[in-house]
Amino acid sequence: MKTVWISIIHHTQILIFIFSICHYTQAITIQVQSNAVIAPIQGSAFFSVDIECIGIPTIKWMFNAIDKQHRIATWTPGGSVNVTQLYEERVETHFNGSLTISHLRLQDSGYYIITVTEPSGNSKDAGVLLNVTEVLYEDIQYLVVFIIVLAVLAAFLMLCVWLLNKLYRYVKAWYIKRHLPEHNATELQPL
Ligand SMILES: *[C@@H]1O[C@H](CO)[C@@H](O)[C@H](O)[C@H]1NC(C)=O
Ligand SMILES: *[C@@H]1O[C@H](CO)[C@@H](O)[C@H](O)[C@H]1NC(C)=O
């Protein structure tokens, strides 16, 4: 009797061991290309992921911020895509699970979570942090360069005007110097 029990326990252990190995090999892997993405306002962000799992998975992307959380899109590669109304026309889903969000706003900054669910029910999460930046700084840089270019152009034009003025005065003086005596002579004749 005792040996039978030991045998059953032994077999159960083996079964658990086999089960855990199967479970381990079935593990989903989600490789996120970049854990943090920085994108400018009005630009677009691309969350590139590489998924490995058994069967055709269901992919879900969620948005998580301090004050809100909502679903962005759910789809199966090759199947139908269900995009939340809030993100319609702003979201592009890719076959490999990657997601593109365009027309970014400041409030899009936050944590984006992908959940991959296998047909068997196993699922796994991965996250990407998005930071939407204002382009103000770049704008100021452009403005400064623009002002400098304008200032240089203005200085050059002023120099040109000054030189032309000088030249004009010089030519005029030279002309008068050459022609004045004759004029004087002809004009003085009648007197
Ligand atoms: C996923 O697909 C997109 C679009 O086809 C591609 O640009 C991207 O490089 C892919 N990502 C990976 C990790 O393969
Ligand atoms: C998309 O998902 C929402 C929420 O789960 C659901 O109410 C809606 O019916 C789905 N739309 C389609 C076309 O499957």
PDB file of C-alpha atoms and ligand atoms in Angstrom:
ATOM      1  CA  MET A   1       0.000   0.000   0.000  1.00  0.00           C
ATOM      2  CA  LYS A   2       2.741   2.393   0.970  1.00  0.00           C
ATOM      3  CA  THR A   3       4.656   1.746  -2.258  1.00  0.00           C
ATOM      4  CA  VAL A   4       1.499   2.425  -4.298  1.00  0.00           C
ATOM      5  CA  TRP A   5       1.098   5.841  -2.650  1.00  0.00           C
ATOM      6  CA  ILE A   6       4.732   6.686  -3.213  1.00  0.00           C
ATOM      7  CA  SER A   7       4.307   5.652  -6.831  1.00  0.00           C
ATOM      8  CA  ILE A   8       1.211   7.877  -7.259  1.00  0.00           C
ATOM      9  CA  ILE A   9       2.973  10.840  -5.641  1.00  0.00           C
ATOM     10  CA  HIS A  10       5.959  10.197  -7.853  1.00  0.00           C
ATOM     11  CA  HIS A  11       3.786  10.114 -10.961  1.00  0.00           C
ATOM     12  CA  THR A  12       1.954  13.254  -9.947  1.00  0.00           C
ATOM     13  CA  GLN A  13       5.272  15.014  -9.515  1.00  0.00           C
ATOM     14  CA  ILE A  14       6.318  13.923 -12.992  1.00  0.00           C
ATOM     15  CA  LEU A  15       2.995  15.121 -14.402  1.00  0.00           C
ATOM     16  CA  ILE A  16       3.380  18.486 -12.681  1.00  0.00           C
ATOM     17  CA  PHE A  17       6.901  18.694 -14.005  1.00  0.00           C
ATOM     18  CA  ILE A  18       5.761  17.912 -17.586  1.00  0.00           C
ATOM     19  CA  PHE A  19       2.875  20.356 -17.243  1.00  0.00           C
ATOM     20  CA  SER A  20       5.176  23.122 -16.047  1.00  0.00           C
ATOM     21  CA  ILE A  21       7.571  22.467 -18.940  1.00  0.00           C
ATOM     22  CA  CYS A  22       4.648  22.665 -21.407  1.00  0.00           C
ATOM     23  CA  HIS A  23       3.498  25.804 -19.674  1.00  0.00           C
ATOM     24  CA  TYR A  24       6.988  27.232 -19.898  1.00  0.00           C
ATOM     25  CA  THR A  25       7.372  26.466 -23.615  1.00  0.00           C
ATOM     26  CA  GLN A  26       3.944  27.986 -24.240  1.00  0.00           C
ATOM     27  CA  ALA A  27       5.002  31.232 -22.637  1.00  0.00           C
ATOM     28  CA  ILE A  28       4.308  34.244 -24.776  1.00  0.00           C
ATOM     29  CA  THR A  29       7.183  36.542 -25.519  1.00  0.00           C
ATOM     30  CA  ILE A  30       6.650  40.195 -26.301  1.00  0.00           C
ATOM     31  CA  GLN A  31       9.712  42.102 -27.357  1.00  0.00           C
ATOM     32  CA  VAL A  32       9.239  45.819 -27.236  1.00  0.00           C
ATOM     33  CA  GLN A  33      11.734  47.597 -29.458  1.00  0.00           C
ATOM     34  CA  SER A  34      11.816  50.716 -27.331  1.00  0.00           C
ATOM     35  CA  ASN A  35      10.448  51.064 -23.799  1.00  0.00           C
ATOM     36  CA  ALA A  36      10.268  54.838 -24.066  1.00  0.00           C
ATOM     37  CA  VAL A  37       9.194  56.772 -27.124  1.00  0.00           C
ATOM     38  CA  ILE A  38       9.508  60.531 -27.519  1.00  0.00           C
ATOM     39  CA  ALA A  39       7.420  62.186 -30.206  1.00  0.00           C
ATOM     40  CA  PRO A  40       6.512  65.798 -30.974  1.00  0.00           C
ATOM     41  CA  ILE A  41       3.034  67.207 -30.745  1.00  0.00           C
ATOM     42  CA  GLN A  42       1.076  66.633 -33.992  1.00  0.00           C
ATOM     43  CA  GLY A  43       3.628  63.944 -34.881  1.00  0.00           C
ATOM     44  CA  SER A  44       3.190  60.215 -34.675  1.00  0.00           C
ATOM     45  CA  ALA A  45       4.460  57.502 -32.376  1.00  0.00           C
ATOM     46  CA  PHE A  46       5.282  53.970 -33.467  1.00  0.00           C
ATOM     47  CA  PHE A  47       5.270  51.235 -30.839  1.00  0.00           C
ATOM     48  CA  SER A  48       7.148  48.389 -32.452  1.00  0.00           C
ATOM     49  CA  VAL A  49       6.709  44.949 -30.904  1.00  0.00           C
ATOM     50  CA  ASP A  50       7.681  41.437 -31.826  1.00  0.00           C
ATOM     51  CA  ILE A  51       5.372  38.710 -30.514  1.00  0.00           C
ATOM     52  CA  GLU A  52       5.967  35.005 -30.225  1.00  0.00           C
ATOM     53  CA  CYS A  53       3.182  32.710 -29.105  1.00  0.00           C
ATOM     54  CA  ILE A  54       1.233  29.606 -30.013  1.00  0.00           C
ATOM     55  CA  GLY A  55      -1.713  30.093 -32.348  1.00  0.00           C
ATOM     56  CA  ILE A  56      -3.184  33.348 -33.545  1.00  0.00           C
ATOM     57  CA  PRO A  57      -3.214  35.765 -30.631  1.00  0.00           C
ATOM     58  CA  THR A  58      -5.599  38.530 -29.731  1.00  0.00           C
ATOM     59  CA  ILE A  59      -3.763  41.802 -29.363  1.00  0.00           C
ATOM     60  CA  LYS A  60      -5.038  44.600 -27.196  1.00  0.00           C
ATOM     61  CA  TRP A  61      -3.506  48.014 -26.624  1.00  0.00           C
ATOM     62  CA  MET A  62      -4.543  50.114 -23.649  1.00  0.00           C
ATOM     63  CA  PHE A  63      -3.679  53.634 -22.605  1.00  0.00           C
ATOM     64  CA  ASN A  64      -2.853  54.345 -18.990  1.00  0.00           C
ATOM     65  CA  ALA A  65      -2.320  57.789 -17.519  1.00  0.00           C
ATOM     66  CA  ILE A  66      -2.555  59.090 -13.978  1.00  0.00           C
ATOM     67  CA  ASP A  67      -6.155  60.204 -14.343  1.00  0.00           C
ATOM     68  CA  LYS A  68      -7.498  57.942 -17.076  1.00  0.00           C
ATOM     69  CA  GLN A  69      -7.328  54.528 -18.654  1.00  0.00           C
ATOM     70  CA  HIS A  70      -8.949  53.327 -21.853  1.00  0.00           C
ATOM     71  CA  ARG A  71      -8.765  50.739 -24.562  1.00  0.00           C
ATOM     72  CA  ILE A  72      -7.262  51.821 -27.873  1.00  0.00           C
ATOM     73  CA  ALA A  73      -7.651  48.826 -30.143  1.00  0.00           C
ATOM     74  CA  THR A  74      -8.182  45.081 -30.150  1.00  0.00           C
ATOM     75  CA  TRP A  75      -7.409  42.860 -33.096  1.00  0.00           C
ATOM     76  CA  THR A  76      -6.219  39.494 -34.296  1.00  0.00           C
ATOM     77  CA  PRO A  77      -3.566  39.460 -37.015  1.00  0.00           C
ATOM     78  CA  GLY A  78      -5.379  38.899 -40.279  1.00  0.00           C
ATOM     79  CA  GLY A  79      -8.737  39.370 -38.575  1.00  0.00           C
ATOM     80  CA  SER A  80     -10.975  42.307 -37.810  1.00  0.00           C
ATOM     81  CA  VAL A  81      -9.716  45.350 -35.956  1.00  0.00           C
ATOM     82  CA  ASN A  82     -11.778  47.017 -33.265  1.00  0.00           C
ATOM     83  CA  VAL A  83     -10.567  50.555 -32.649  1.00  0.00           C
ATOM     84  CA  THR A  84     -12.106  52.631 -29.861  1.00  0.00           C
ATOM     85  CA  GLN A  85     -14.060  55.590 -31.235  1.00  0.00           C
ATOM     86  CA  LEU A  86     -11.722  57.981 -29.417  1.00  0.00           C
ATOM     87  CA  TYR A  87      -8.820  56.779 -31.578  1.00  0.00           C
ATOM     88  CA  GLU A  88     -10.543  56.293 -34.932  1.00  0.00           C
ATOM     89  CA  GLU A  89      -8.505  57.795 -37.784  1.00  0.00           C
ATOM     90  CA  ARG A  90      -5.554  58.291 -35.432  1.00  0.00           C
ATOM     91  CA  VAL A  91      -4.507  54.695 -35.001  1.00  0.00           C
ATOM     92  CA  GLU A  92      -2.914  52.222 -37.353  1.00  0.00           C
ATOM     93  CA  THR A  93      -2.650  48.579 -36.294  1.00  0.00           C
ATOM     94  CA  HIS A  94       0.015  46.328 -37.755  1.00  0.00           C
ATOM     95  CA  PHE A  95      -0.044  42.610 -38.413  1.00  0.00           C
ATOM     96  CA  ASN A  96       2.849  41.977 -36.005  1.00  0.00           C
ATOM     97  CA  GLY A  97       1.137  43.678 -33.080  1.00  0.00           C
ATOM     98  CA  SER A  98       2.817  47.065 -33.493  1.00  0.00           C
ATOM     99  CA  LEU A  99       0.757  50.218 -33.186  1.00  0.00           C
ATOM    100  CA  THR A 100       1.045  53.686 -34.721  1.00  0.00           C
ATOM    101  CA  ILE A 101      -0.723  56.694 -33.234  1.00  0.00           C
ATOM    102  CA  SER A 102      -0.692  59.922 -35.201  1.00  0.00           C
ATOM    103  CA  HIS A 103      -1.839  63.532 -34.624  1.00  0.00           C
ATOM    104  CA  LEU A 104      -0.359  63.350 -31.130  1.00  0.00           C
ATOM    105  CA  ARG A 105      -1.529  65.684 -28.405  1.00  0.00           C
ATOM    106  CA  LEU A 106       0.119  66.496 -25.104  1.00  0.00           C
ATOM    107  CA  GLN A 107      -2.470  64.438 -23.226  1.00  0.00           C
ATOM    108  CA  ASP A 108      -1.399  61.330 -25.159  1.00  0.00           C
ATOM    109  CA  SER A 109       1.669  61.174 -22.903  1.00  0.00           C
ATOM    110  CA  GLY A 110       1.486  58.127 -20.695  1.00  0.00           C
ATOM    111  CA  TYR A 111       1.866  54.415 -20.512  1.00  0.00           C
ATOM    112  CA  TYR A 112       0.708  52.146 -23.351  1.00  0.00           C
ATOM    113  CA  ILE A 113       0.125  48.527 -22.508  1.00  0.00           C
ATOM    114  CA  ILE A 114      -0.099  45.671 -24.963  1.00  0.00           C
ATOM    115  CA  THR A 115      -1.824  42.466 -23.879  1.00  0.00           C
ATOM    116  CA  VAL A 116      -1.306  39.375 -25.981  1.00  0.00           C
ATOM    117  CA  THR A 117      -3.772  36.531 -25.400  1.00  0.00           C
ATOM    118  CA  GLU A 118      -3.261  33.114 -26.921  1.00  0.00           C
ATOM    119  CA  PRO A 119      -6.246  31.017 -28.068  1.00  0.00           C
ATOM    120  CA  SER A 120      -5.591  28.840 -24.985  1.00  0.00           C
ATOM    121  CA  GLY A 121      -6.259  31.790 -22.724  1.00  0.00           C
ATOM    122  CA  ASN A 122      -2.666  32.509 -21.656  1.00  0.00           C
ATOM    123  CA  SER A 123      -1.864  36.171 -21.765  1.00  0.00           C
ATOM    124  CA  LYS A 124       1.023  38.530 -21.231  1.00  0.00           C
ATOM    125  CA  ASP A 125       1.512  42.284 -20.955  1.00  0.00           C
ATOM    126  CA  ALA A 126       4.236  44.693 -21.985  1.00  0.00           C
ATOM    127  CA  GLY A 127       4.391  48.452 -21.795  1.00  0.00           C
ATOM    128  CA  VAL A 128       5.782  51.472 -23.600  1.00  0.00           C
ATOM    129  CA  LEU A 129       6.088  54.951 -22.166  1.00  0.00           C
ATOM    130  CA  LEU A 130       5.215  57.793 -24.520  1.00  0.00           C
ATOM    131  CA  ASN A 131       6.334  61.351 -23.969  1.00  0.00           C
ATOM    132  CA  VAL A 132       4.745  63.901 -26.272  1.00  0.00           C
ATOM    133  CA  THR A 133       6.862  67.031 -26.420  1.00  0.00           C
ATOM    134  CA  GLU A 134       5.978  70.544 -27.398  1.00  0.00           C
ATOM    135  CA  VAL A 135       7.847  71.868 -30.418  1.00  0.00           C
ATOM    136  CA  LEU A 136       8.104  75.298 -28.839  1.00  0.00           C
ATOM    137  CA  TYR A 137      11.832  74.988 -28.229  1.00  0.00           C
ATOM    138  CA  GLU A 138      12.536  74.109 -31.861  1.00  0.00           C
ATOM    139  CA  ASP A 139      10.251  76.932 -32.980  1.00  0.00           C
ATOM    140  CA  ILE A 140      12.281  79.420 -30.968  1.00  0.00           C
ATOM    141  CA  GLN A 141      15.490  78.093 -32.491  1.00  0.00           C
ATOM    142  CA  TYR A 142      14.070  78.570 -35.991  1.00  0.00           C
ATOM    143  CA  LEU A 143      12.871  82.048 -35.072  1.00  0.00           C
ATOM    144  CA  VAL A 144      16.296  83.060 -33.756  1.00  0.00           C
ATOM    145  CA  VAL A 145      18.007  81.798 -36.926  1.00  0.00           C
ATOM    146  CA  PHE A 146      15.401  83.579 -39.041  1.00  0.00           C
ATOM    147  CA  ILE A 147      15.940  86.864 -37.163  1.00  0.00           C
ATOM    148  CA  ILE A 148      19.725  86.562 -37.521  1.00  0.00           C
ATOM    149  CA  VAL A 149      19.394  85.946 -41.267  1.00  0.00           C
ATOM    150  CA  LEU A 150      17.074  88.939 -41.578  1.00  0.00           C
ATOM    151  CA  ALA A 151      19.450  91.125 -39.558  1.00  0.00           C
ATOM    152  CA  VAL A 152      22.428  90.109 -41.726  1.00  0.00           C
ATOM    153  CA  LEU A 153      20.398  90.781 -44.853  1.00  0.00           C
ATOM    154  CA  ALA A 154      19.302  94.181 -43.525  1.00  0.00           C
ATOM    155  CA  ALA A 155      22.909  95.088 -42.610  1.00  0.00           C
ATOM    156  CA  PHE A 156      24.071  94.072 -46.072  1.00  0.00           C
ATOM    157  CA  LEU A 157      21.351  96.136 -47.734  1.00  0.00           C
ATOM    158  CA  MET A 158      22.219  99.143 -45.558  1.00  0.00           C
ATOM    159  CA  LEU A 159      25.868  98.771 -46.506  1.00  0.00           C
ATOM    160  CA  CYS A 160      24.885  98.606 -50.184  1.00  0.00           C
ATOM    161  CA  VAL A 161      22.753 101.749 -49.865  1.00  0.00           C
ATOM    162  CA  TRP A 162      25.547 103.532 -48.034  1.00  0.00           C
ATOM    163  CA  LEU A 163      28.090 102.517 -50.682  1.00  0.00           C
ATOM    164  CA  LEU A 164      25.757 103.528 -53.516  1.00  0.00           C
ATOM    165  CA  ASN A 165      25.150 106.851 -51.810  1.00  0.00           C
ATOM    166  CA  LYS A 166      28.901 107.387 -51.468  1.00  0.00           C
ATOM    167  CA  LEU A 167      29.430 106.430 -55.092  1.00  0.00           C
ATOM    168  CA  TYR A 168      26.644 108.731 -56.214  1.00  0.00           C
ATOM    169  CA  ARG A 169      28.108 111.653 -54.260  1.00  0.00           C
ATOM    170  CA  TYR A 170      31.549 110.914 -55.622  1.00  0.00           C
ATOM    171  CA  VAL A 171      30.343 110.689 -59.226  1.00  0.00           C
ATOM    172  CA  LYS A 172      28.221 113.789 -58.777  1.00  0.00           C
ATOM    173  CA  ALA A 173      31.144 115.725 -57.332  1.00  0.00           C
ATOM    174  CA  TRP A 174      33.374 114.532 -60.127  1.00  0.00           C
ATOM    175  CA  TYR A 175      30.745 115.434 -62.735  1.00  0.00           C
ATOM    176  CA  ILE A 176      30.220 118.892 -61.301  1.00  0.00           C
ATOM    177  CA  LYS A 177      33.944 119.425 -61.085  1.00  0.00           C
ATOM    178  CA  ARG A 178      34.324 118.539 -64.740  1.00  0.00           C
ATOM    179  CA  HIS A 179      31.319 120.357 -66.136  1.00  0.00           C
ATOM    180  CA  LEU A 180      30.908 123.325 -63.881  1.00  0.00           C
ATOM    181  CA  PRO A 181      33.625 125.535 -65.383  1.00  0.00           C
ATOM    182  CA  GLU A 182      32.136 125.146 -68.863  1.00  0.00           C
ATOM    183  CA  HIS A 183      28.666 125.881 -67.553  1.00  0.00           C
ATOM    184  CA  ASN A 184      29.964 128.865 -65.699  1.00  0.00           C
ATOM    185  CA  ALA A 185      31.697 130.038 -68.805  1.00  0.00           C
ATOM    186  CA  THR A 186      28.639 129.650 -71.024  1.00  0.00           C
ATOM    187  CA  GLU A 187      26.318 131.077 -68.432  1.00  0.00           C
ATOM    188  CA  LEU A 188      28.600 133.943 -67.661  1.00  0.00           C
ATOM    189  CA  GLN A 189      29.020 134.916 -71.295  1.00  0.00           C
ATOM    190  CA  PRO A 190      25.918 137.095 -71.609  1.00  0.00           C
ATOM    191  CA  LEU A 191      26.870 139.132 -68.566  1.00  0.00           C
TER     192      LEU A 191
HETATM  193  C1  LIG B   1       6.060  45.378 -37.436  1.00  0.00           C
HETATM  194  O1  LIG B   1       5.424  45.788 -38.648  1.00  0.00           O
HETATM  195  C2  LIG B   1       5.677  47.142 -39.012  1.00  0.00           C
HETATM  196  C3  LIG B   1       4.824  47.469 -40.219  1.00  0.00           C
HETATM  197  O2  LIG B   1       4.831  46.452 -41.188  1.00  0.00           O
HETATM  198  C4  LIG B   1       7.154  47.309 -39.269  1.00  0.00           C
HETATM  199  O3  LIG B   1       7.434  48.638 -39.637  1.00  0.00           O
HETATM  200  C5  LIG B   1       7.921  46.961 -38.001  1.00  0.00           C
HETATM  201  O4  LIG B   1       9.302  47.073 -38.222  1.00  0.00           O
HETATM  202  C6  LIG B   1       7.569  45.574 -37.512  1.00  0.00           C
HETATM  203  N1  LIG B   1       8.202  45.388 -36.209  1.00  0.00           N
HETATM  204  C7  LIG B   1       8.933  44.331 -35.908  1.00  0.00           C
HETATM  205  C8  LIG B   1       9.521  44.319 -34.550  1.00  0.00           C
HETATM  206  O5  LIG B   1       9.107  43.419 -36.697  1.00  0.00           O
HETATM  207  C1  LIG B   2     -15.527  46.704 -30.225  1.00  0.00           C
HETATM  208  O1  LIG B   2     -15.321  46.543 -28.837  1.00  0.00           O
HETATM  209  C2  LIG B   2     -16.325  47.122 -28.014  1.00  0.00           C
HETATM  210  C3  LIG B   2     -15.905  46.991 -26.571  1.00  0.00           C
HETATM  211  O2  LIG B   2     -15.448  45.721 -26.277  1.00  0.00           O
HETATM  212  C4  LIG B   2     -17.672  46.473 -28.319  1.00  0.00           C
HETATM  213  O3  LIG B   2     -18.678  47.077 -27.550  1.00  0.00           O
HETATM  214  C5  LIG B   2     -17.982  46.628 -29.804  1.00  0.00           C
HETATM  215  O4  LIG B   2     -19.175  45.953 -30.110  1.00  0.00           O
HETATM  216  C6  LIG B   2     -16.859  46.082 -30.654  1.00  0.00           C
HETATM  217  N1  LIG B   2     -17.099  46.396 -32.060  1.00  0.00           N
HETATM  218  C7  LIG B   2     -17.001  45.493 -33.015  1.00  0.00           C
HETATM  219  C8  LIG B   2     -17.263  45.972 -34.397  1.00  0.00           C
HETATM  220  O5  LIG B   2     -16.667  44.338 -32.790  1.00  0.00           O
END
